[in-house]
Coordinates of C-alpha atoms in Angstrom, one line a residue:
M162 CA 22.7 5.8 -12.5
I163 CA 24.7 3.1 -13.4
Y164 CA 26.9 1.4 -11.3
Q165 CA 30.5 0.0 -11.8
T166 CA 30.2 -2.9 -9.7
Q167 CA 26.8 -5.2 -8.7
N168 CA 25.3 -5.0 -5.3
S169 CA 24.5 -8.4 -3.8
F170 CA 22.0 -9.0 -1.6
P171 CA 23.0 -9.2 2.1
P172 CA 23.2 -12.3 4.1
G173 CA 19.5 -13.3 6.4
F174 CA 18.3 -11.2 3.4
L175 CA 14.1 -12.8 4.6
W176 CA 13.1 -13.7 0.9
G177 CA 9.5 -14.7 1.6
A178 CA 6.2 -14.5 0.5
S179 CA 2.1 -12.8 1.8
T180 CA -1.4 -13.8 2.3
S181 CA -3.9 -12.7 4.8
A182 CA -6.2 -14.2 6.7
Y183 CA -9.5 -13.9 5.7
Q184 CA -8.3 -14.4 1.6
V185 CA -6.7 -18.6 2.5
E186 CA -8.0 -19.4 5.8
G187 CA -11.8 -20.0 5.1
A188 CA -12.8 -21.5 7.9
W189 CA -15.0 -18.5 8.4
D190 CA -17.9 -19.5 11.0
S191 CA -14.9 -22.8 12.2
G192 CA -13.1 -22.9 15.7
G193 CA -15.5 -20.4 17.3
K194 CA -14.2 -17.6 15.1
G195 CA -16.1 -14.7 15.2
L196 CA -18.1 -12.3 12.2
S197 CA -15.8 -9.9 11.0
V198 CA -16.6 -7.5 7.8
V199 CA -15.2 -9.5 5.1
D200 CA -18.0 -12.2 6.0
M201 CA -20.5 -9.9 5.7
L202 CA -19.5 -8.7 2.5
C203 CA -22.2 -9.1 -0.5
H204 CA -20.8 -11.5 -3.5
P205 CA -21.9 -11.7 -7.0
K206 CA -23.0 -15.1 -8.0
G207 CA -20.4 -17.2 -9.3
K208 CA -17.7 -15.1 -7.7
A209 CA -15.8 -17.1 -4.7
D210 CA -16.5 -15.9 -1.3
F211 CA -14.4 -15.8 2.1
T212 CA -16.0 -18.6 3.9
V213 CA -13.3 -21.5 2.5
A214 CA -11.0 -19.4 0.8
S215 CA -7.5 -21.7 0.5
N216 CA -8.4 -23.5 3.4
H217 CA -5.6 -23.2 5.1
Y218 CA -7.2 -23.7 8.5
Q219 CA -7.7 -27.1 7.5
Q220 CA -5.0 -27.8 5.4
M221 CA -1.9 -25.3 7.5
E222 CA 0.8 -28.6 8.5
T223 CA 0.7 -29.1 4.3
D224 CA 1.0 -25.8 3.0
V225 CA 3.8 -24.9 5.5
A226 CA 5.7 -27.7 4.8
L227 CA 4.5 -26.7 0.8
F228 CA 6.8 -23.3 1.9
A229 CA 9.5 -24.6 3.2
E230 CA 9.6 -27.0 0.0
L231 CA 9.9 -23.5 -1.9
G232 CA 12.7 -22.9 0.4
L233 CA 11.0 -19.8 1.9
K234 CA 13.4 -18.4 5.3
A235 CA 10.0 -15.9 6.4
Y236 CA 6.1 -15.8 6.2
R237 CA 4.3 -12.9 6.3
F238 CA 0.4 -13.4 7.2
S239 CA -2.5 -12.0 9.1
I240 CA -3.9 -12.7 11.5
A241 CA -8.0 -13.3 12.4
W242 CA -9.2 -11.0 15.0
S243 CA -12.2 -12.3 15.3
R244 CA -10.8 -15.5 15.6
V245 CA -8.8 -14.6 18.6
I246 CA -11.3 -12.7 20.1
P247 CA -14.6 -13.3 18.7
D248 CA -16.3 -10.0 19.3
G249 CA -13.1 -7.7 18.8
D250 CA -13.1 -6.9 22.8
G251 CA -13.5 -10.0 24.9
E252 CA -13.1 -13.1 25.7
V253 CA -10.1 -15.0 23.8
N254 CA -11.0 -17.7 22.0
P255 CA -8.2 -20.7 22.8
E256 CA -9.1 -22.3 19.8
G257 CA -7.9 -19.6 17.8
L258 CA -5.3 -18.7 19.7
D259 CA -4.2 -23.0 19.2
F260 CA -4.2 -22.3 15.5
Y261 CA -2.0 -19.9 15.2
N262 CA 0.0 -20.7 17.9
R263 CA 0.6 -24.0 16.0
L264 CA 1.6 -21.9 12.0
V265 CA 4.3 -19.9 14.6
D266 CA 5.6 -23.3 15.6
T267 CA 5.3 -25.3 12.5
L268 CA 6.7 -22.1 10.7
L269 CA 9.9 -22.4 12.8
T270 CA 10.4 -26.2 12.6
H271 CA 10.6 -25.3 8.7
G272 CA 13.0 -22.8 9.6
I273 CA 10.7 -20.3 8.2
E274 CA 10.5 -16.9 10.0
P275 CA 7.7 -15.6 11.2
V276 CA 6.3 -11.8 10.2
V277 CA 2.8 -11.4 11.8
T278 CA 0.5 -8.6 10.5
L279 CA -2.0 -7.8 13.3
Y280 CA -5.1 -6.3 11.3
H281 CA -5.5 -6.8 7.6
F282 CA -9.1 -5.6 6.8
D283 CA -11.0 -7.9 8.8
L284 CA -12.5 -5.6 11.9
P285 CA -15.0 -7.6 13.7
W286 CA -17.9 -7.8 13.0
A287 CA -19.1 -6.9 16.5
L288 CA -16.7 -3.8 16.8
E289 CA -18.2 -2.7 13.6
E290 CA -21.6 -2.6 15.3
K291 CA -20.5 -0.2 17.7
G292 CA -18.9 2.4 15.2
G293 CA -15.8 0.7 14.1
W294 CA -12.9 2.5 13.3
L295 CA -15.3 6.1 14.2
N296 CA -15.8 4.9 17.5
R297 CA -12.8 5.9 19.7
Q298 CA -13.3 2.4 21.7
T299 CA -11.6 0.1 19.5
I300 CA -7.9 1.8 19.3
N301 CA -8.3 0.8 22.9
A302 CA -9.6 -2.8 21.7
F303 CA -6.7 -2.9 19.2
V304 CA -4.0 -2.5 22.0
N305 CA -5.9 -5.6 23.9
Y306 CA -5.8 -8.1 21.4
A307 CA -2.2 -6.6 20.0
D308 CA -1.3 -7.4 23.8
V309 CA -2.5 -10.7 23.4
L310 CA -0.4 -11.9 20.6
F311 CA 2.1 -10.0 22.3
N312 CA 1.9 -12.1 25.5
T313 CA 1.7 -15.2 23.4
L314 CA 3.5 -15.4 19.9
G315 CA 6.2 -12.3 21.3
D316 CA 8.7 -15.5 22.5
R317 CA 8.8 -16.8 18.8
V318 CA 7.7 -13.8 16.6
R319 CA 10.1 -10.8 15.9
Y320 CA 9.0 -8.8 13.0
W321 CA 5.4 -7.4 13.3
L322 CA 3.6 -5.7 11.0
T323 CA 0.6 -3.5 12.6
I324 CA -2.1 -2.5 10.0
N325 CA -1.9 -3.6 6.5
E326 CA -3.1 -0.4 3.6
Q327 CA -4.7 1.9 6.3
N328 CA -4.5 4.3 3.0
T329 CA -6.5 2.2 0.8
M330 CA -9.1 1.3 3.7
I331 CA -9.8 5.2 4.2
L332 CA -9.4 6.4 0.2
H333 CA -10.6 3.8 -1.2
P334 CA -13.1 2.2 1.2
G335 CA -15.7 1.4 -1.5
A336 CA -12.2 -1.7 -3.3
I337 CA -12.3 -3.3 -0.1
G338 CA -16.5 -3.4 -0.1
T339 CA -19.8 -2.5 2.0
P340 CA -21.8 -5.0 3.7
P341 CA -25.6 -4.7 2.7
G342 CA -27.4 -2.1 4.3
H343 CA -24.5 0.2 5.1
E344 CA -23.7 3.0 2.7
L345 CA -19.8 4.3 2.4
P346 CA -18.9 7.1 5.2
D347 CA -18.5 10.9 4.2
K348 CA -14.7 11.6 4.2
K349 CA -14.6 13.6 7.3
S350 CA -15.4 9.9 9.4
L351 CA -13.0 8.3 6.9
Y352 CA -10.5 10.6 8.1
Q353 CA -11.6 10.4 11.6
Q354 CA -11.1 6.7 11.4
S355 CA -7.7 7.0 10.2
H356 CA -7.0 9.4 12.7
H357 CA -7.8 6.5 15.4
M358 CA -5.9 3.5 13.5
L359 CA -3.3 6.0 13.9
L360 CA -3.3 6.4 17.2
A361 CA -4.0 2.8 17.5
Q362 CA -1.3 1.9 15.7
A363 CA 1.0 4.1 17.8
L364 CA -0.1 2.6 20.7
V365 CA 0.6 -1.0 19.5
A366 CA 4.1 -0.4 18.5
H367 CA 4.7 1.4 22.1
R368 CA 3.5 -1.4 23.9
C369 CA 5.5 -4.1 21.8
H370 CA 8.5 -2.2 22.1
E371 CA 7.8 -2.2 26.2
L372 CA 6.4 -6.0 26.6
L373 CA 9.3 -7.3 23.1
P374 CA 12.5 -5.4 23.5
K375 CA 14.3 -7.5 20.5
A376 CA 11.4 -7.3 18.8
K377 CA 10.8 -5.4 15.7
I378 CA 7.3 -3.8 14.3
G379 CA 5.9 -1.1 11.7
P380 CA 3.6 0.0 9.1
A381 CA 2.5 -1.6 5.9
I382 CA 1.2 0.9 3.9
N383 CA 0.9 0.3 -0.3
T384 CA 3.2 3.2 -1.4
T385 CA 4.1 3.9 -4.7
S386 CA 5.4 7.1 -6.4
M387 CA 3.5 9.2 -9.1
Y388 CA 5.2 10.5 -11.9
A389 CA 4.4 13.8 -13.8
A390 CA 2.4 13.4 -17.4
T391 CA 4.5 16.1 -18.6
C392 CA 6.8 18.9 -17.1
R393 CA 4.3 20.8 -17.0
P394 CA 5.0 22.8 -13.5
E395 CA 1.5 21.9 -13.0
D396 CA 1.4 18.0 -13.3
A397 CA 4.8 18.7 -11.3
I398 CA 2.7 20.2 -8.4
A399 CA -0.4 17.6 -9.0
A400 CA 1.8 14.2 -8.9
H401 CA 3.5 15.7 -5.5
N402 CA -0.6 16.5 -4.2
W403 CA -1.2 12.7 -5.3
E404 CA 1.9 10.8 -4.1
T405 CA 1.7 13.1 -0.6
L406 CA -2.2 12.1 0.3
R407 CA -1.7 8.3 -0.7
C408 CA 1.7 7.4 0.6
W409 CA 3.5 10.1 2.8
S410 CA 0.4 11.4 4.8
F411 CA 0.1 7.6 6.4
L412 CA 3.8 7.5 6.6
D413 CA 4.6 10.2 8.0
V414 CA 2.2 10.3 11.4
A415 CA 3.4 6.3 11.6
V416 CA 7.4 7.7 11.3
H417 CA 7.3 11.0 12.9
G418 CA 4.6 11.1 14.9
C419 CA 3.5 14.5 13.1
Y420 CA 0.8 14.7 10.1
N421 CA 2.4 16.0 7.0
A422 CA 1.6 20.2 6.3
L423 CA 0.5 19.3 3.0
A424 CA -1.8 16.6 3.7
L425 CA -3.0 18.8 6.9
R426 CA -3.8 21.3 4.8
Y427 CA -5.8 19.4 2.3
L428 CA -7.6 18.1 5.6
Q429 CA -9.0 21.5 7.3
D430 CA -9.1 23.2 3.4
R431 CA -11.9 20.9 2.7
G432 CA -13.8 20.3 6.3
Y433 CA -12.3 17.0 6.6
A434 CA -9.9 17.4 9.8
P435 CA -10.0 14.9 12.4
E436 CA -11.4 15.8 15.6
T437 CA -8.3 15.2 18.4
E438 CA -7.9 15.0 22.5
P439 CA -4.7 16.5 24.3
D440 CA -3.0 13.5 24.5
D441 CA -3.0 13.0 20.9
S442 CA 0.7 14.1 19.8
E443 CA 1.7 12.6 22.8
I444 CA 0.7 9.4 21.7
L445 CA 1.6 9.2 17.9
T446 CA 5.2 10.8 18.8
A447 CA 6.0 7.8 20.9
G448 CA 5.0 5.3 18.9
R449 CA 7.9 5.5 16.5
P450 CA 8.9 1.9 13.9
D451 CA 12.0 0.3 13.5
F452 CA 10.9 0.0 10.0
V453 CA 8.3 0.3 7.2
A454 CA 7.2 -2.0 5.3
I455 CA 5.3 -1.3 1.7
N456 CA 3.3 -3.2 -0.7
Y457 CA 4.1 -2.1 -4.5
Y458 CA 2.0 -3.1 -7.5
S459 CA 1.9 0.4 -9.7
T460 CA 2.8 3.5 -10.5
A461 CA 0.2 5.9 -11.8
T462 CA 1.0 9.0 -13.8
I463 CA -0.4 12.0 -12.6
G464 CA -2.1 15.4 -14.8
A465 CA -3.1 19.1 -13.1
S466 CA -6.5 19.3 -12.4
R467 CA -8.9 21.5 -14.9
G468 CA -11.1 22.6 -12.2
D469 CA -14.1 21.6 -14.8
G470 CA -14.9 18.4 -12.8
S471 CA -13.7 16.5 -15.4
D472 CA -10.7 15.1 -13.0
V473 CA -12.6 11.8 -11.8
I474 CA -12.5 9.3 -14.6
P475 CA -15.2 6.7 -13.4
R476 CA -13.3 3.2 -13.3
A477 CA -14.5 0.4 -11.4
G478 CA -12.3 -1.7 -9.3
D479 CA -9.7 -1.5 -7.0
Q480 CA -7.5 1.2 -5.4
Q481 CA -5.5 0.9 -8.5
I482 CA -7.4 1.9 -11.1
M483 CA -9.5 4.1 -9.3
L484 CA -7.7 7.6 -9.7
G485 CA -9.0 11.3 -9.8
E486 CA -9.8 13.5 -7.2
A487 CA -11.6 16.6 -8.3
G488 CA -9.1 20.0 -8.2
V489 CA -6.8 17.5 -6.5
Y490 CA -4.9 15.9 -9.7
R491 CA -5.9 14.0 -13.0
P492 CA -5.1 10.6 -14.0
E493 CA -2.6 10.2 -17.3
E494 CA -1.7 7.7 -18.9
N495 CA 1.8 6.4 -19.6
P496 CA 3.2 5.6 -23.1
Y497 CA 6.3 3.8 -21.3
T498 CA 4.4 1.2 -19.0
A499 CA 2.9 -2.0 -19.8
K500 CA -0.2 -3.3 -17.9
T501 CA -1.5 -6.6 -16.3
P502 CA -4.5 -8.4 -17.1
Y503 CA -6.6 -6.0 -14.3
G504 CA -5.3 -2.4 -15.7
W505 CA -2.6 -2.3 -12.9
V506 CA 0.5 -0.3 -14.3
I507 CA 3.9 -2.8 -14.1
D508 CA 7.4 -0.3 -13.9
P509 CA 9.5 -2.4 -12.4
I510 CA 11.8 1.0 -11.6
G511 CA 9.3 2.6 -10.1
L512 CA 10.1 0.3 -7.4
R513 CA 13.3 1.3 -7.0
L514 CA 12.4 4.8 -6.9
T515 CA 9.6 4.1 -4.3
L516 CA 12.4 2.5 -2.4
R517 CA 14.4 4.9 -2.7
K518 CA 11.8 7.9 -1.8
V519 CA 11.1 5.4 1.1
A520 CA 14.6 5.0 2.4
E521 CA 15.4 9.3 2.0
R522 CA 12.3 9.9 3.9
Y523 CA 12.6 8.1 7.1
H524 CA 16.2 6.2 7.3
L525 CA 14.7 3.4 8.1
P526 CA 14.5 -0.5 7.3
V527 CA 12.4 -1.1 4.4
M528 CA 10.6 -4.5 3.8
I529 CA 8.8 -4.9 0.6
T530 CA 6.0 -7.1 2.4
E531 CA 3.8 -7.2 -1.4
N532 CA 4.4 -7.2 -4.7
G533 CA 3.1 -9.5 -7.4
I534 CA 1.1 -9.9 -10.6
G535 CA -2.5 -11.5 -10.7
A536 CA -3.3 -13.3 -14.0
P537 CA -6.6 -16.2 -14.7
D538 CA -3.9 -18.8 -13.9
T539 CA -4.4 -22.3 -16.2
L540 CA -4.4 -25.2 -15.5
A541 CA -3.0 -27.8 -18.5
P542 CA -3.9 -31.1 -19.0
D543 CA -1.1 -32.4 -18.1
G544 CA -0.9 -31.4 -14.3
T545 CA 1.2 -27.9 -15.1
I546 CA 0.7 -24.3 -14.6
D547 CA 2.4 -22.1 -16.8
D548 CA 2.9 -19.1 -15.0
G549 CA 5.9 -17.7 -17.2
Y550 CA 4.6 -14.1 -16.9
R551 CA 5.1 -14.0 -13.4
I552 CA 8.5 -14.9 -13.1
D553 CA 9.0 -12.2 -16.1
Y554 CA 7.4 -9.6 -13.9
L555 CA 8.8 -11.1 -9.9
R556 CA 12.5 -10.8 -12.0
K557 CA 12.2 -7.4 -13.0
H558 CA 11.2 -6.6 -9.3
I559 CA 14.1 -8.1 -8.3
E560 CA 16.3 -6.8 -10.2
Q561 CA 15.4 -3.6 -9.1
I562 CA 15.8 -3.8 -5.9
Q563 CA 19.0 -4.9 -5.9
L564 CA 19.6 -1.5 -7.6
A565 CA 17.6 -0.2 -5.1
L566 CA 20.9 -1.6 -2.3
A567 CA 23.1 -0.7 -4.5
D568 CA 21.7 2.9 -3.9
G569 CA 21.6 2.6 -0.5
V570 CA 18.7 1.8 0.4
N571 CA 18.7 -0.5 3.3
V572 CA 16.3 -3.3 2.2
I573 CA 15.8 -5.9 4.6
G574 CA 13.2 -8.7 3.1
Y575 CA 10.8 -9.0 0.3
F576 CA 7.6 -11.4 0.0
P577 CA 6.0 -11.3 -3.2
W578 CA 1.8 -11.4 -3.1
S579 CA 1.3 -14.4 -2.6
A580 CA 2.6 -17.9 -1.4
I581 CA -0.1 -20.3 -2.6
D582 CA -3.2 -19.0 -4.6
V583 CA -6.1 -16.4 -2.7
V584 CA -9.0 -15.5 -3.2
S585 CA -8.8 -11.5 -4.8
T586 CA -10.7 -8.8 -2.9
H587 CA -11.8 -7.7 -5.8
Q588 CA -11.8 -10.6 -8.4
G589 CA -12.5 -13.7 -6.3
Y590 CA -10.3 -17.0 -7.6
A591 CA -10.6 -16.4 -11.8
K592 CA -7.5 -13.8 -10.6
R593 CA -4.3 -15.9 -8.9
Y594 CA -1.0 -14.6 -7.2
G595 CA 0.7 -18.0 -6.2
F596 CA 3.6 -19.7 -6.3
I597 CA 1.6 -22.3 -5.5
Y598 CA -1.9 -23.2 -7.5
V599 CA -5.3 -24.2 -5.5
N600 CA -7.1 -27.2 -7.6
R601 CA -10.6 -24.9 -7.1
D602 CA -12.6 -22.2 -8.8
E603 CA -15.0 -19.4 -8.3
E604 CA -18.2 -22.2 -7.3
A605 CA -16.5 -25.8 -7.2
L606 CA -13.8 -26.3 -4.7
Y607 CA -12.6 -29.9 -6.9
D608 CA -10.6 -31.3 -4.3
L609 CA -8.5 -28.2 -3.4
R610 CA -4.8 -29.9 -4.2
R611 CA -1.9 -28.1 -3.3
I612 CA 0.0 -27.6 -7.2
P613 CA 3.3 -25.7 -7.9
K614 CA 3.8 -23.5 -10.4
R615 CA 6.5 -22.7 -12.9
S616 CA 7.1 -19.6 -10.7
F617 CA 7.5 -22.3 -7.5
A618 CA 11.1 -23.9 -8.9
W619 CA 11.7 -20.4 -10.0
Y620 CA 11.5 -19.0 -7.0
Q621 CA 13.0 -21.6 -5.3
Q622 CA 16.4 -21.1 -7.3
V623 CA 16.2 -17.5 -7.0
I624 CA 16.3 -17.9 -2.7
V625 CA 19.2 -20.4 -2.8
S626 CA 21.1 -18.3 -4.8
N627 CA 20.2 -15.5 -2.8
G628 CA 19.5 -13.5 -5.6
Q629 CA 21.8 -13.9 -8.0
Q630 CA 20.1 -16.4 -10.1
L631 CA 17.2 -15.1 -12.0
Q632 CA 16.8 -16.2 -15.1
D633 CA 14.3 -19.0 -15.6
T634 CA 16.6 -22.1 -16.2
R635 CA 14.1 -24.5 -16.7

């Protein structure tokens, strides 16, 4: 639809940026922090690990001052569960909690709204050794942990995210990594873990509403749209299969409090359906979110299963390119979209389509909590970083958000990944996303100096103009 008038971004729109604790903080064994599952991962020689990351734990005040210079209205970050409660379910670590108190206060001093993710992949290792999310007791541990944060930070934090990309952890667990000596769980176990996460999320949302009636809370799922490879009806069914299983199956439970019918039938047919308890339905129904958060990077193009075992195309990598499931769908190439250097589909219009689908399905405000392009940014001899490709990528996506607003979607915030360079879960420090360059590489830490990239000045003007000035004028 081509509109005769253009919608503006609303006043108070949350122009922000994102990070996660394990990818930015470092200080993995400092300040009383306990081990997490990501601390236990093996990293190939020559690849950055998460021990120092971007050294944000030590340079937080400097980083927040740069975020303020960038003009951020909001900053989405995660809290390391094992920094606050080292064993996941025991005594609180005052030093760890103090770090997040100081971070929130520093953000507010600079006029930046804190948006807190409770859990971003880094389950405390002590809980993992007890069965992790397969152990129903982890639900109680998560609720207790959330209570600590609500009671400590809730007087200053208005926006909360429950679990980051639960669908990634369940559908592509190997993309995140497996500690040595541990095997990937079978699918039955994974969907049992997912059920426990959904219960924990619902209980925490309900608890947030009880303790913090003025706060808002929602799930953050890696959400996208699927295209049928052709106009064959079979391809349309396959695309709907994967879109439902990848996205709606998780969000439907979070928002509506019950399992999606197609997803449940899939689980039952494959023998993956989780074991439940009598009160589970009531718990899920009571945990309604105030908004839906989506992490959007790519779309996928889908063909019908051939039923001959050729549906899964072996690909090393991550959740955006590890596609295909026998008897469900087959990945196909899309000639109308580009790709990043790491093989991720670039599809700005797909963001508009995804926003429309989320709004139509859930009738809730939508927060875009991740969107960005990873690339091996280079520090030039003159001390500059020219990331014009990032400007082009983000500009095109912001244009589509503006069109989604015209479509009637209530988009309340945009948080590109990432505010500052972080350690990529899959490609270490070779793959950078930030507006701010961190002077280190895969192995050498150098001086860890912060250097604004070309995109920094561009995003400044986007924010100052409330999305009206999107062209790169520098």
